[in-house]
Short mmCIF file of C-alpha atoms in Angstrom, two decimals:
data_model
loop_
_atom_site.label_atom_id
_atom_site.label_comp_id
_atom_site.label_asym_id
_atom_site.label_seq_id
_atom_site.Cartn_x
_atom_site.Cartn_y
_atom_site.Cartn_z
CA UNK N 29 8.56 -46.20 1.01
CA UNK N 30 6.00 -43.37 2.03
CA UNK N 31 6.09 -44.21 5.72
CA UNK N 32 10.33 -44.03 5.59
CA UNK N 33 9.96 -40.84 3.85
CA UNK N 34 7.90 -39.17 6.51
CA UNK N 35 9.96 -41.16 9.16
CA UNK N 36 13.24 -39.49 7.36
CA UNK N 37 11.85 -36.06 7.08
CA UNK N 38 10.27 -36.00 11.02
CA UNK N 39 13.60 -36.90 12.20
CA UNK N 40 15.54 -34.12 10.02
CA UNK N 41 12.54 -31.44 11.20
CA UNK N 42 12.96 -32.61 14.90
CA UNK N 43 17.33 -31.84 14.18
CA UNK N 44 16.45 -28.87 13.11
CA UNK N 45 13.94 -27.51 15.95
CA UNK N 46 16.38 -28.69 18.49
CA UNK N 47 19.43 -26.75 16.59
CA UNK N 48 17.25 -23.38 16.68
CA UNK N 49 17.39 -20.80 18.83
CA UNK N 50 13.65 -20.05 19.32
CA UNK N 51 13.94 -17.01 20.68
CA UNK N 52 16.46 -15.80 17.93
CA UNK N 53 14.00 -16.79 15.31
CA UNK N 54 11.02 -14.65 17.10
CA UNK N 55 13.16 -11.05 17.20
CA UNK N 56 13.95 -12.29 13.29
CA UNK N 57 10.73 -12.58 12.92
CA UNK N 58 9.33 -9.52 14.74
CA UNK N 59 12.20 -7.34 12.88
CA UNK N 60 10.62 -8.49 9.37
CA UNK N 61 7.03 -7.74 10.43
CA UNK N 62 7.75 -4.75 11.46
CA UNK N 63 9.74 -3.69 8.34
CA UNK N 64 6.82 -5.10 6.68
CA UNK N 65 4.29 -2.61 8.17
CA UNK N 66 7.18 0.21 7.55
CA UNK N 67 7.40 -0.59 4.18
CA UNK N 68 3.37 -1.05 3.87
CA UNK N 69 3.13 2.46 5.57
CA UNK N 70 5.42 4.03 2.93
CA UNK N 71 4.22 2.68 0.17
CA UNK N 72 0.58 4.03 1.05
CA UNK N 73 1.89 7.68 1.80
CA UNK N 74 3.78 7.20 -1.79
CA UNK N 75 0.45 5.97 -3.08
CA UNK N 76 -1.36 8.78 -2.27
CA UNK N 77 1.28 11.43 -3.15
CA UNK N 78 1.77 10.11 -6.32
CA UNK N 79 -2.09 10.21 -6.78
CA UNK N 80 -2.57 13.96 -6.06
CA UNK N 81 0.44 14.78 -8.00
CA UNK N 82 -0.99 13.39 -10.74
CA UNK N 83 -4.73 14.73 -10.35
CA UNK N 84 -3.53 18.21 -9.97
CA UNK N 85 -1.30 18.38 -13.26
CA UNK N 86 -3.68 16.74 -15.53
CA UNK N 87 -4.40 19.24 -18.22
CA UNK N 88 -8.19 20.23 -17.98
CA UNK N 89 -8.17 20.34 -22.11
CA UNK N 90 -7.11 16.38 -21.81
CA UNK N 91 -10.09 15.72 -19.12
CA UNK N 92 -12.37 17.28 -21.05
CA UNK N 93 -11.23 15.46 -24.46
CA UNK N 94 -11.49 11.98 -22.44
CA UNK N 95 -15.16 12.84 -20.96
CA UNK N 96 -16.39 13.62 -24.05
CA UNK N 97 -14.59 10.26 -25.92
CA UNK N 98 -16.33 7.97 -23.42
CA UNK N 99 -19.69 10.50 -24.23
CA UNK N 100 -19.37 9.85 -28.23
CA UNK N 101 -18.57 6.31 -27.64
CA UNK N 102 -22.16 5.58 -25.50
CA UNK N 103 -23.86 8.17 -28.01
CA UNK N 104 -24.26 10.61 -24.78
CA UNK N 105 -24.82 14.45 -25.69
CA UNK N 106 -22.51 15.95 -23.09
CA UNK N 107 -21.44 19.78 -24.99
CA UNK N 108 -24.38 20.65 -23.17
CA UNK N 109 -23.73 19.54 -20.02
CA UNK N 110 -19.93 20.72 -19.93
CA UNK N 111 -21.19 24.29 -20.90
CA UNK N 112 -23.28 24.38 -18.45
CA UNK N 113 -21.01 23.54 -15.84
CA UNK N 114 -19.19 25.56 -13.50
CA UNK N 115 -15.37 24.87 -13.09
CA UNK N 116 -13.69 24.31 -9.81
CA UNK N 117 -11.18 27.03 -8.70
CA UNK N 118 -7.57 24.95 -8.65
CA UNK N 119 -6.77 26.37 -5.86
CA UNK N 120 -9.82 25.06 -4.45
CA UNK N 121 -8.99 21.23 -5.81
CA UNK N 122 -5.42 22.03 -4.19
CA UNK N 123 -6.49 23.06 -0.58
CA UNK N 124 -8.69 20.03 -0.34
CA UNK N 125 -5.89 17.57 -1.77
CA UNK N 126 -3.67 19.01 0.65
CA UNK N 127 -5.89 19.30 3.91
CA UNK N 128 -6.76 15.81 3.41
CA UNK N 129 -3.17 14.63 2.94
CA UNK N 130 -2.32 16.18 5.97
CA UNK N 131 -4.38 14.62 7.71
CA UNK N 132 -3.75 11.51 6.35
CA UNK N 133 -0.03 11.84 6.55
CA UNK N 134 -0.56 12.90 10.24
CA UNK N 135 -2.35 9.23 10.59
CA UNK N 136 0.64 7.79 8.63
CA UNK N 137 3.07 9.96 11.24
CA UNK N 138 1.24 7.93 14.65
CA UNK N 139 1.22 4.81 12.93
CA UNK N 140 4.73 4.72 12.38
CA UNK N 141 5.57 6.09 15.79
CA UNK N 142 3.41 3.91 17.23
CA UNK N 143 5.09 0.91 15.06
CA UNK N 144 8.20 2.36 16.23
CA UNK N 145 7.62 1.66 19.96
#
């Protein structure tokens, strides 16, 4: 019963291959990989915008209200610390986001071309 199974289902496979169009089914193929890597390439530069949009609108007050939650919560003494720190200049947090997003969406910009071609 096992061995006419297989039998059945080589015979129906070897149909099949012979009915294909080999060629066809590569370029199918190569199309969907490539759309793949498109869509894998988008969704990282979306990724990443989407992260630095949101790091640069969180409200300091709310950072500062989580940081010292998780301090309270491992009995860490961190009024102290946070005094005694210095805060970034935004702008400064903004010019670094965006030099490095430049970059990386130049990297992004090849890869696609180069997916492209």
């Amino acid at each position: 019963s096992s061995g006419s199974t297989q039998s059945t289902g080589k015979q129906w496979y070897q149909r099949r291959v012979r009915g294909m169009d080999l060629e066809k089914v590569q370029k199918i193929m190569d199309k969907f990989e490539a759309q793949s890597e498109n869509l894998d390439v988008q969704a990282n530069a979306m990724d990443q915008s989407m992260g630095a949009a949101s790091t640069l609108t969180t409200p300091a007050d709310q950072v500062d209200a989580l940081i010292a939650q998780v301090a309270e919560e491992h009995g860490l003494e961190m009024g102290d610390m946070l005094a005694g720190a210095e805060s970034a200049p935004t702008t400064a947090i903004a010019g670094a986001s965006s030099s490095v997003s430049a970059e990386q969406e130049d990297a992004l910009t090849r890869r696609l071309a180069q997916l492209r071609n």
